[in-house]
Amino acid sequence: MAHLTGTRVSSFNESFLNENEHDSNAVLMELDKGLRSAKQGIQCEAIVRFPRLFEKYPFPILINSSFIKLAEFFVSGSNLLRFWVLRVCQQSENHLDKILNIDNFVRRIFMVMHSNDPVARALLLRTLGAVSRVIPEKQQVHHAIRRALDSHDTVEVEAAIYASSCFAAQSSSFAISMCAKISDMIESLQVPVPMKLLLIPVLRHMHHEATTASLVSRLCMDLLPKYPAQSFVVAIIDTLTQLSSRTLVGVPGQLDVLLDFMQDLRTPVRIQVLRSFNELAGRQSVHAWPKPVIEALIGRFELCTNSQEQFLFLSILLKLSECPLTCQQLLRDHRVALLRLCIQCISKLDDYTTATQAMAVLSVLVAFGLKKEAYSEQVEEILHMVNLHMEGLLLCTAKRPECTRDLRRVLTYGIRITQANAEFGTSFIEIVTNTLGDKAAYPPANAELMCEALVGLCEHFQLRKYAFSTAEELIGDDAMETDEPLPPKVNPMLARLPLILHKLNTIIDQESCEQQLRTVEILSALVLQTTMGCYLPQKVVQCFEKCLGRLNCWTLYRIARTASRYGHHYVAAHIYTKVSQIVISDHMHYFLVALSQISQAECILNYGLEYAYMRDNYAPKAAPEPLMPLMKRLETASNLYQQALASLRACSSPQHPCTFQLEYLKIRAQFLQTLHLAVTVKNAQVIVPPPAIAGSLAQNSRDYLQKFGHVTNQLRKLVKALKACEETYARLYKSSFDADHVTLEFLEVAEFQCALFAHIIESICYATPPEPPVFLTTGDHPETRYFAASCQRMEQMQKNLPQEPANAKTISNRHLDVIIAQIEIITKTPLCLPRYFFQILQSTQIKLSVSPQPRSATEPVNVQSGSNLVIKVEGVLQHFSKQQKHFRRVESVQLSLTSQLITPPPRSSQDMPKQAANDTVTLNQIVKPQRDFLSGSFLLPISSGGHFQVTLETFVVDENGITWCTGPKSSMVVRVLEDPTKQGAPTPSTSQAVGQTRRF
């Protein structure tokens, strides 16, 4: 069809990145076929594909052979091919150190330096600059660059300047040797002005030695009066700033220079000065600012005449406010001046960018002052001004589509003040909800921003609502005597819920609902997050039922996913059931069915009612009384979890194995079965009294708790089951390297819940129970903190156990009633499914290549007896992330090799005592990946013949030193061949003569 549609088709396969179809050698062969083409366009197309090949297969052998091949084309090809080879070198900077023979590569491309074509020599110089990181001390290249600077061709000189900048950043010797050369060229009258402007930025890399940096600084200072042109002043100031920020010694002097140039009448110069101030206000160099400089800088605000300069000036103050040291100085010494200039900027309602930046400065000062009690009086006036102008800025920026970035800034810093002052947060919630709930039509992006801000505010107040009680509140004598409950912590977002619900209904009823799906999702998440832990009123449920007829399946799934994450399982089950009947993919159908079964199981645990009954008889306001007894609830929920496991296995595939989901459901089902066992123990206590010989058995075993008979052994069995659940949660945590922080916190709390429940039961069925578990996390997210709050309630209920001495413990109905009450807390606390159950925001994969490899999967690797087996391991790290920042990165990889004898060799009766007692060998090695490539080797000793099972396991070590059991596992069978000389040497007979010689 290509010749009919006019579409050009590549002559070699374009799907080479699909690893299921090709390996690295096949891909390289196809690219080599393109390089050998007679058409230059196809050759260029083959060359530009090499960076993608390196990212997919970053093996040193492949990269080395590819660069050697590219070097040949660089020498023999045209300038166009040289240009694309240069681009490959620039885009493959992370893989340059994998070129095994870098000298051979440089020697081949360096032949172009002898060409008569200055463009070819210029391309060579730029290519050498691109690979300068791996050849920083090549004296031959240094000499070629120095010689090219004296060329009469402009293109070659510009390329030499580029190469000089690259090598000066990598090599201290080159930077020192080139300092005098570059300074002479800058001061020379024969060098044109545009060339000098290119040479000045090279000086910013002369910071390897203090002497050289000081010399370059003096040179730049001497150049300022000699070249007063605007372009030179801007370039020199930028170079001095970069040099000072790297050395830190010259920061005070550079600040004085910048203050002097603030009075320059040229706007580009003042803008460059402000950008330089902003550069020096970073975290590394802000501590070198003298105190008088800040005062002098604030006094120069009047010199900023336009909006861009004022915005840059406020950006400097914002960076200074982010540092605690300078923020204290601003609040203590310059509060009045800062307040005056910020109000001046906020009052300019024709420039919302500058106004919102001024509001950001005031917000940072207020947030810092409120956290430090010593500055509470200084920030009252600033907080008053923020309250006065915040609503006006919000309204003005929300109605303009071009002010989306300004609106984001206002909302972000409003949330920041809320985190320090809850009263401001309550009023800020009212402002945002009133703005969102009025009848004005806002741009979709601005409406989404306001909804996201409300979610952030709600999250903060939910964290406060479910925060752990302090020690003073728990040990107050008066509170314990009068049994007065602690004052409840209320989320102010609940009071604004009717307005939010009205807004959501209004959007759903509109005909243009499809254009505001993102807003609907965020508002739904806000409603579900606000009501977390509460019974949803019927009006809220009806709103979500209305969504079923107006929204598409993907949006409905996202709403249901949010409901599952915040514990609203009835809404989740309702949506999952409807959507599962619409999808056409089998995998998605079974996945949605599994989610529906999980939600139905949790509905039964939380409310004691089946989903079908709740759907037909949903209570309007409060949760109805449960119809099922506790044992029936646990039994039905366990059955539903087993069905969900079967559905999830049906939806899994080799491409999507659903490993975490399956393991999580197994643990949850195991935990519910353990709770069912605990209820069984309570019921059995009535019908299984202690036997008559229980007392004598307890006396003989010296375990006096055995006199209570069957219940003691069952409770101890229950402890073992809970500890098994705890260990399973710990293993799942260790294998979830790519999980987000919410999921890891959830697994930590779940592990602690199992440990706490096991400890409570141990304190009943053992005379001397161990120390209680330590709670390492209180939850940094609403759903995990709500989960942790239920664990705190379990700890408080443990105090209801009878206080008995260790030598007079009993097991009575009161003890078992506490256990049943603990189970009621566990089951009635809505389960918030972790985010990793639905979304994989980060993916880290390790692909290993182990040698030697057997000829086929069924054959073993043969090794001669008496020799060691050399095992070489090569691997590639592959990172994928939907976020700008990874949750955690791979710092090193631990390789663990285990060899175990599975089939011993046949031995005679005389050799049996000589057999080694332990034929298992374990070797460990920690390797650090270099540009996503790792390699290691093992020398495995083989002590005897037979068949050995050799297993290689991979563990990931992150930047915090935590080891994760998430790497791949490889195994092979090794057969050790017996020595033929030993097998053919029979035991000599006693009848043979001593001196008789043998023929063979």
mmCIF file of C-alpha atoms in Angstrom, residues 54-362:
data_model
loop_
_atom_site.group_PDB
_atom_site.id
_atom_site.type_symbol
_atom_site.label_atom_id
_atom_site.label_comp_id
_atom_site.label_asym_id
_atom_site.label_seq_id
_atom_site.Cartn_x
_atom_site.Cartn_y
_atom_site.Cartn_z
ATOM 1 C CA PHE A 54 21.977 2.261 23.212
ATOM 2 C CA GLU A 55 19.123 3.092 25.589
ATOM 3 C CA LYS A 56 17.472 -0.259 24.973
ATOM 4 C CA TYR A 57 20.598 -2.434 24.925
ATOM 5 C CA PRO A 58 23.335 -0.637 26.904
ATOM 6 C CA PHE A 59 25.841 -3.499 26.680
ATOM 7 C CA PRO A 60 29.516 -2.447 26.396
ATOM 8 C CA ILE A 61 30.294 -4.851 23.557
ATOM 9 C CA LEU A 62 27.430 -3.533 21.449
ATOM 10 C CA ILE A 63 28.221 0.111 22.227
ATOM 11 C CA ASN A 64 31.925 -0.353 21.522
ATOM 12 C CA SER A 65 31.348 -2.034 18.165
ATOM 13 C CA SER A 66 28.743 0.574 17.227
ATOM 14 C CA PHE A 67 31.039 3.505 17.946
ATOM 15 C CA ILE A 68 33.917 1.893 16.060
ATOM 16 C CA LYS A 69 31.587 1.441 13.086
ATOM 17 C CA LEU A 70 30.432 5.070 13.399
ATOM 18 C CA ALA A 71 34.062 6.182 13.529
ATOM 19 C CA GLU A 72 34.692 4.503 10.179
ATOM 20 C CA PHE A 73 31.784 6.379 8.639
ATOM 21 C CA PHE A 74 32.998 9.589 10.247
ATOM 22 C CA VAL A 75 36.326 9.223 8.461
ATOM 23 C CA SER A 76 35.082 8.038 5.075
ATOM 24 C CA GLY A 77 31.653 9.711 4.902
ATOM 25 C CA SER A 78 30.463 13.133 3.935
ATOM 26 C CA ASN A 79 30.028 16.102 6.253
ATOM 27 C CA LEU A 80 26.329 15.287 6.556
ATOM 28 C CA LEU A 81 27.156 11.835 7.932
ATOM 29 C CA ARG A 82 29.753 13.410 10.247
ATOM 30 C CA PHE A 83 27.101 15.779 11.522
ATOM 31 C CA TRP A 84 24.767 12.921 12.447
ATOM 32 C CA VAL A 85 27.596 10.998 14.113
ATOM 33 C CA LEU A 86 28.202 14.146 16.174
ATOM 34 C CA ARG A 87 24.536 14.128 17.176
ATOM 35 C CA VAL A 88 24.819 10.482 18.234
ATOM 36 C CA CYS A 89 27.799 11.317 20.463
ATOM 37 C CA GLN A 90 25.928 14.229 22.030
ATOM 38 C CA GLN A 91 22.778 12.203 22.700
ATOM 39 C CA SER A 92 24.663 9.131 24.010
ATOM 40 C CA GLU A 93 26.697 10.887 26.690
ATOM 41 C CA ASN A 94 25.583 8.409 29.380
ATOM 42 C CA HIS A 95 27.023 5.484 27.423
ATOM 43 C CA LEU A 96 30.376 6.893 26.343
ATOM 44 C CA ASP A 97 32.282 5.282 29.204
ATOM 45 C CA LYS A 98 31.181 1.862 27.904
ATOM 46 C CA ILE A 99 33.403 2.227 24.832
ATOM 47 C CA LEU A 100 35.971 -0.436 25.639
ATOM 48 C CA ASN A 101 38.636 0.853 23.278
ATOM 49 C CA ILE A 102 38.257 4.605 23.439
ATOM 50 C CA ASP A 103 41.800 5.150 22.124
ATOM 51 C CA ASN A 104 40.950 3.267 18.945
ATOM 52 C CA PHE A 105 37.789 5.350 18.476
ATOM 53 C CA VAL A 106 39.635 8.649 18.960
ATOM 54 C CA ARG A 107 42.522 7.563 16.736
ATOM 55 C CA ARG A 108 40.157 6.752 13.887
ATOM 56 C CA ILE A 109 38.113 9.956 13.954
ATOM 57 C CA PHE A 110 41.242 12.076 14.558
ATOM 58 C CA MET A 111 42.374 11.304 11.015
ATOM 59 C CA VAL A 112 39.875 13.934 9.838
ATOM 60 C CA MET A 113 42.041 16.608 11.474
ATOM 61 C CA HIS A 114 44.430 16.272 8.527
ATOM 62 C CA SER A 115 41.645 17.054 6.040
ATOM 63 C CA ASN A 116 41.746 20.202 3.929
ATOM 64 C CA ASP A 117 38.036 20.821 4.587
ATOM 65 C CA PRO A 118 37.614 23.261 7.529
ATOM 66 C CA VAL A 119 33.988 22.143 8.005
ATOM 67 C CA ALA A 120 35.134 18.550 8.461
ATOM 68 C CA ARG A 121 37.757 19.678 10.988
ATOM 69 C CA ALA A 122 35.074 21.715 12.785
ATOM 70 C CA LEU A 123 32.791 18.687 13.008
ATOM 71 C CA LEU A 124 35.701 16.668 14.390
ATOM 72 C CA LEU A 125 36.396 19.281 17.071
ATOM 73 C CA ARG A 126 32.748 19.320 18.131
ATOM 74 C CA THR A 127 32.714 15.517 18.223
ATOM 75 C CA LEU A 128 35.812 15.523 20.423
ATOM 76 C CA GLY A 129 34.115 18.028 22.695
ATOM 77 C CA ALA A 130 31.040 15.779 22.921
ATOM 78 C CA VAL A 131 33.189 12.835 24.098
ATOM 79 C CA SER A 132 35.409 14.969 26.345
ATOM 80 C CA ARG A 133 34.091 13.248 29.468
ATOM 81 C CA VAL A 134 35.916 10.017 28.593
ATOM 82 C CA ILE A 135 39.076 11.585 27.101
ATOM 83 C CA PRO A 136 39.700 14.596 29.370
ATOM 84 C CA GLU A 137 43.512 14.310 29.424
ATOM 85 C CA LYS A 138 44.263 13.511 25.775
ATOM 86 C CA GLN A 139 47.229 15.785 25.103
ATOM 87 C CA GLN A 140 46.952 15.241 21.373
ATOM 88 C CA VAL A 141 43.403 16.570 21.425
ATOM 89 C CA HIS A 142 44.419 19.509 23.641
ATOM 90 C CA HIS A 143 47.092 20.468 21.144
ATOM 91 C CA ALA A 144 44.658 20.179 18.231
ATOM 92 C CA ILE A 145 42.151 22.481 19.951
ATOM 93 C CA ARG A 146 44.833 25.044 20.772
ATOM 94 C CA ARG A 147 46.024 24.968 17.176
ATOM 95 C CA ALA A 148 42.484 25.285 15.808
ATOM 96 C CA LEU A 149 41.950 28.466 17.826
ATOM 97 C CA ASP A 150 44.543 30.119 15.563
ATOM 98 C CA SER A 151 42.727 29.074 12.380
ATOM 99 C CA HIS A 152 41.608 31.648 9.863
ATOM 100 C CA ASP A 153 38.272 29.894 9.277
ATOM 101 C CA THR A 154 35.428 31.123 11.439
ATOM 102 C CA VAL A 155 33.585 27.788 11.528
ATOM 103 C CA GLU A 156 36.680 25.952 12.780
ATOM 104 C CA VAL A 157 37.421 28.569 15.427
ATOM 105 C CA GLU A 158 33.855 28.430 16.743
ATOM 106 C CA ALA A 159 34.084 24.642 16.931
ATOM 107 C CA ALA A 160 37.400 24.949 18.785
ATOM 108 C CA ILE A 161 35.782 27.328 21.280
ATOM 109 C CA TYR A 162 32.978 24.800 21.846
ATOM 110 C CA ALA A 163 35.538 22.021 22.374
ATOM 111 C CA SER A 164 37.531 24.285 24.718
ATOM 112 C CA SER A 165 34.436 24.824 26.847
ATOM 113 C CA CYS A 166 33.769 21.077 27.016
ATOM 114 C CA PHE A 167 37.345 20.111 27.920
ATOM 115 C CA ALA A 168 37.758 22.966 30.414
ATOM 116 C CA ALA A 169 34.768 21.626 32.333
ATOM 117 C CA GLN A 170 36.360 18.147 32.508
ATOM 118 C CA SER A 171 40.129 18.697 32.693
ATOM 119 C CA SER A 172 41.843 20.961 35.209
ATOM 120 C CA SER A 173 45.152 20.779 33.317
ATOM 121 C CA PHE A 174 43.502 21.904 30.090
ATOM 122 C CA ALA A 175 41.697 24.735 31.865
ATOM 123 C CA ILE A 176 44.913 26.006 33.448
ATOM 124 C CA SER A 177 46.886 25.765 30.219
ATOM 125 C CA MET A 178 44.187 27.485 28.154
ATOM 126 C CA CYS A 179 43.544 30.346 30.566
ATOM 127 C CA ALA A 180 46.328 32.555 29.189
ATOM 128 C CA LYS A 181 45.493 31.644 25.591
ATOM 129 C CA ILE A 182 41.834 32.598 25.928
ATOM 130 C CA SER A 183 42.636 35.809 27.793
ATOM 131 C CA ASP A 184 45.071 36.836 25.050
ATOM 132 C CA MET A 185 42.429 36.156 22.393
ATOM 133 C CA ILE A 186 39.854 38.202 24.278
ATOM 134 C CA GLU A 187 42.217 41.156 24.624
ATOM 135 C CA SER A 188 43.542 40.859 21.079
ATOM 136 C CA LEU A 189 42.409 43.451 18.579
ATOM 137 C CA GLN A 190 42.537 40.928 15.709
ATOM 138 C CA VAL A 191 39.803 38.698 17.143
ATOM 139 C CA PRO A 192 36.345 39.909 16.041
ATOM 140 C CA VAL A 193 33.778 40.934 18.619
ATOM 141 C CA PRO A 194 31.359 38.003 18.048
ATOM 142 C CA MET A 195 34.257 35.605 18.637
ATOM 143 C CA LYS A 196 35.104 37.315 21.918
ATOM 144 C CA LEU A 197 31.524 36.897 23.075
ATOM 145 C CA LEU A 198 31.897 33.170 22.476
ATOM 146 C CA LEU A 199 35.224 33.036 24.334
ATOM 147 C CA ILE A 200 34.072 34.760 27.519
ATOM 148 C CA PRO A 201 31.675 31.936 28.631
ATOM 149 C CA VAL A 202 34.585 29.477 28.446
ATOM 150 C CA LEU A 203 36.111 31.192 31.483
ATOM 151 C CA ARG A 204 33.283 29.988 33.745
ATOM 152 C CA HIS A 205 34.888 26.520 33.791
ATOM 153 C CA MET A 206 38.231 27.777 35.156
ATOM 154 C CA HIS A 207 37.344 26.905 38.743
ATOM 155 C CA HIS A 208 39.432 23.779 39.309
ATOM 156 C CA GLU A 209 42.114 25.656 41.284
ATOM 157 C CA ALA A 210 41.804 28.684 43.523
ATOM 158 C CA THR A 211 44.729 30.413 41.814
ATOM 159 C CA THR A 212 43.248 29.985 38.348
ATOM 160 C CA ALA A 213 39.795 31.069 39.520
ATOM 161 C CA SER A 214 41.257 34.211 41.107
ATOM 162 C CA LEU A 215 43.224 34.960 37.936
ATOM 163 C CA VAL A 216 40.126 34.582 35.768
ATOM 164 C CA SER A 217 38.089 36.771 38.111
ATOM 165 C CA ARG A 218 40.680 39.547 37.890
ATOM 166 C CA LEU A 219 40.745 39.178 34.104
ATOM 167 C CA CYS A 220 36.955 39.559 33.888
ATOM 168 C CA MET A 221 37.008 42.537 36.227
ATOM 169 C CA ASP A 222 39.637 44.169 34.018
ATOM 170 C CA LEU A 223 37.516 43.497 30.944
ATOM 171 C CA LEU A 224 34.438 45.258 32.348
ATOM 172 C CA PRO A 225 35.753 48.843 31.950
ATOM 173 C CA LYS A 226 37.539 47.983 28.689
ATOM 174 C CA TYR A 227 34.410 46.604 26.991
ATOM 175 C CA PRO A 228 31.421 48.633 28.247
ATOM 176 C CA ALA A 229 29.134 47.412 25.464
ATOM 177 C CA GLN A 230 25.898 45.848 26.606
ATOM 178 C CA SER A 231 26.569 42.374 25.183
ATOM 179 C CA PHE A 232 30.046 42.222 26.791
ATOM 180 C CA VAL A 233 28.799 43.378 30.178
ATOM 181 C CA VAL A 234 26.020 40.786 30.167
ATOM 182 C CA ALA A 235 28.404 37.979 29.167
ATOM 183 C CA ILE A 236 31.082 38.963 31.707
ATOM 184 C CA ILE A 237 28.602 39.312 34.589
ATOM 185 C CA ASP A 238 27.113 35.904 33.777
ATOM 186 C CA THR A 239 30.586 34.336 33.634
ATOM 187 C CA LEU A 240 31.633 35.883 36.943
ATOM 188 C CA THR A 241 28.423 34.684 38.574
ATOM 189 C CA GLN A 242 28.883 31.101 37.385
ATOM 190 C CA LEU A 243 32.503 31.154 38.551
ATOM 191 C CA SER A 244 31.593 32.561 41.978
ATOM 192 C CA SER A 245 28.768 30.080 42.543
ATOM 193 C CA ARG A 246 31.210 27.205 41.996
ATOM 194 C CA THR A 247 34.071 28.535 44.095
ATOM 195 C CA LEU A 248 31.910 30.216 46.808
ATOM 196 C CA VAL A 249 34.947 32.283 47.817
ATOM 197 C CA GLY A 250 34.155 35.128 45.473
ATOM 198 C CA VAL A 251 30.439 35.398 46.308
ATOM 199 C CA PRO A 252 30.715 38.532 48.543
ATOM 200 C CA GLY A 253 32.817 40.379 45.977
ATOM 201 C CA GLN A 254 30.507 39.376 43.138
ATOM 202 C CA LEU A 255 27.505 40.615 45.109
ATOM 203 C CA ASP A 256 29.136 44.037 45.436
ATOM 204 C CA VAL A 257 29.737 44.098 41.682
ATOM 205 C CA LEU A 258 26.112 43.229 41.031
ATOM 206 C CA LEU A 259 24.909 45.954 43.377
ATOM 207 C CA ASP A 260 26.936 48.502 41.452
ATOM 208 C CA PHE A 261 25.479 47.398 38.121
ATOM 209 C CA MET A 262 21.930 47.603 39.497
ATOM 210 C CA GLN A 263 22.183 51.321 38.772
ATOM 211 C CA ASP A 264 22.931 50.750 35.098
ATOM 212 C CA LEU A 265 20.445 52.475 32.815
ATOM 213 C CA ARG A 266 20.317 49.584 30.334
ATOM 214 C CA THR A 267 17.430 47.210 30.972
ATOM 215 C CA PRO A 268 19.134 43.983 29.665
ATOM 216 C CA VAL A 269 22.067 44.621 32.003
ATOM 217 C CA ARG A 270 19.789 45.061 35.017
ATOM 218 C CA ILE A 271 17.870 41.906 34.072
ATOM 219 C CA GLN A 272 21.126 39.939 33.872
ATOM 220 C CA VAL A 273 22.164 41.347 37.251
ATOM 221 C CA LEU A 274 18.897 40.198 38.805
ATOM 222 C CA ARG A 275 19.294 36.742 37.261
ATOM 223 C CA SER A 276 22.798 36.600 38.708
ATOM 224 C CA PHE A 277 21.436 37.522 42.131
ATOM 225 C CA ASN A 278 18.886 34.750 41.720
ATOM 226 C CA GLU A 279 21.663 32.285 40.850
ATOM 227 C CA LEU A 280 23.704 33.248 43.905
ATOM 228 C CA ALA A 281 20.639 32.975 46.174
ATOM 229 C CA GLY A 282 20.635 29.198 45.755
ATOM 230 C CA ARG A 283 21.116 26.783 48.628
ATOM 231 C CA GLN A 284 24.837 26.317 48.048
ATOM 232 C CA SER A 285 25.874 29.986 47.998
ATOM 233 C CA VAL A 286 23.202 31.792 50.040
ATOM 234 C CA HIS A 287 25.139 31.220 53.274
ATOM 235 C CA ALA A 288 27.984 33.336 51.890
ATOM 236 C CA TRP A 289 25.799 36.473 51.650
ATOM 237 C CA PRO A 290 26.965 39.269 53.978
ATOM 238 C CA LYS A 291 24.236 40.925 56.045
ATOM 239 C CA PRO A 292 24.663 44.425 54.533
ATOM 240 C CA VAL A 293 24.079 43.028 51.034
ATOM 241 C CA ILE A 294 20.460 42.071 51.769
ATOM 242 C CA GLU A 295 19.710 45.539 53.107
ATOM 243 C CA ALA A 296 21.391 47.175 50.110
ATOM 244 C CA LEU A 297 19.518 44.878 47.745
ATOM 245 C CA ILE A 298 16.130 45.774 49.230
ATOM 246 C CA GLY A 299 17.056 49.437 48.906
ATOM 247 C CA ARG A 300 17.628 48.962 45.174
ATOM 248 C CA PHE A 301 14.019 47.917 44.540
ATOM 249 C CA GLU A 302 13.109 51.383 43.325
ATOM 250 C CA LEU A 303 15.549 50.914 40.419
ATOM 251 C CA CYS A 304 13.355 48.126 38.986
ATOM 252 C CA THR A 305 11.253 50.018 36.495
ATOM 253 C CA ASN A 306 9.328 47.312 34.623
ATOM 254 C CA SER A 307 7.335 44.237 35.565
ATOM 255 C CA GLN A 308 9.974 41.708 34.507
ATOM 256 C CA GLU A 309 12.587 43.297 36.752
ATOM 257 C CA GLN A 310 10.169 43.426 39.678
ATOM 258 C CA PHE A 311 9.292 39.754 39.186
ATOM 259 C CA LEU A 312 12.991 38.781 39.147
ATOM 260 C CA PHE A 313 13.591 40.907 42.234
ATOM 261 C CA LEU A 314 10.759 39.170 44.085
ATOM 262 C CA SER A 315 12.120 35.806 42.938
ATOM 263 C CA ILE A 316 15.403 36.685 44.690
ATOM 264 C CA LEU A 317 13.525 37.544 47.884
ATOM 265 C CA LEU A 318 11.556 34.297 47.578
ATOM 266 C CA LYS A 319 14.759 32.267 47.393
ATOM 267 C CA LEU A 320 16.197 34.145 50.361
ATOM 268 C CA SER A 321 13.006 33.435 52.305
ATOM 269 C CA GLU A 322 13.319 29.711 51.637
ATOM 270 C CA CYS A 323 16.607 29.609 53.557
ATOM 271 C CA PRO A 324 15.984 29.616 57.358
ATOM 272 C CA LEU A 325 19.070 31.745 58.086
ATOM 273 C CA THR A 326 18.221 34.582 55.708
ATOM 274 C CA CYS A 327 14.486 34.278 56.447
ATOM 275 C CA GLN A 328 15.174 35.059 60.113
ATOM 276 C CA GLN A 329 17.160 38.100 59.065
ATOM 277 C CA LEU A 330 14.377 39.302 56.763
ATOM 278 C CA LEU A 331 11.754 38.962 59.488
ATOM 279 C CA ARG A 332 13.888 40.527 62.173
ATOM 280 C CA ASP A 333 15.520 43.443 60.334
ATOM 281 C CA HIS A 334 13.643 44.087 57.081
ATOM 282 C CA ARG A 335 10.029 43.173 57.808
ATOM 283 C CA VAL A 336 8.652 46.701 57.317
ATOM 284 C CA ALA A 337 10.526 47.306 54.062
ATOM 285 C CA LEU A 338 9.537 43.912 52.664
ATOM 286 C CA LEU A 339 5.903 44.439 53.576
ATOM 287 C CA ARG A 340 5.891 47.853 51.906
ATOM 288 C CA LEU A 341 7.380 46.707 48.589
ATOM 289 C CA CYS A 342 5.218 43.554 48.467
ATOM 290 C CA ILE A 343 2.047 45.602 49.022
ATOM 291 C CA GLN A 344 3.216 47.944 46.297
ATOM 292 C CA CYS A 345 3.490 44.997 43.898
ATOM 293 C CA ILE A 346 0.197 43.413 44.976
ATOM 294 C CA SER A 347 -1.645 46.671 44.447
ATOM 295 C CA LYS A 348 -0.725 46.630 40.735
ATOM 296 C CA LEU A 349 -3.714 44.636 39.559
ATOM 297 C CA ASP A 350 -2.682 45.085 35.934
ATOM 298 C CA ASP A 351 0.225 42.675 36.488
ATOM 299 C CA TYR A 352 -0.945 39.543 38.261
ATOM 300 C CA THR A 353 2.342 37.702 37.765
ATOM 301 C CA THR A 354 4.243 40.169 39.913
ATOM 302 C CA ALA A 355 1.375 40.420 42.402
ATOM 303 C CA THR A 356 1.205 36.672 42.967
ATOM 304 C CA GLN A 357 4.992 36.501 43.315
ATOM 305 C CA ALA A 358 4.803 39.158 46.042
ATOM 306 C CA MET A 359 2.071 37.125 47.723
ATOM 307 C CA ALA A 360 4.370 34.097 47.556
ATOM 308 C CA VAL A 361 7.111 36.013 49.393
ATOM 309 C CA LEU A 362 4.714 37.077 52.151
#
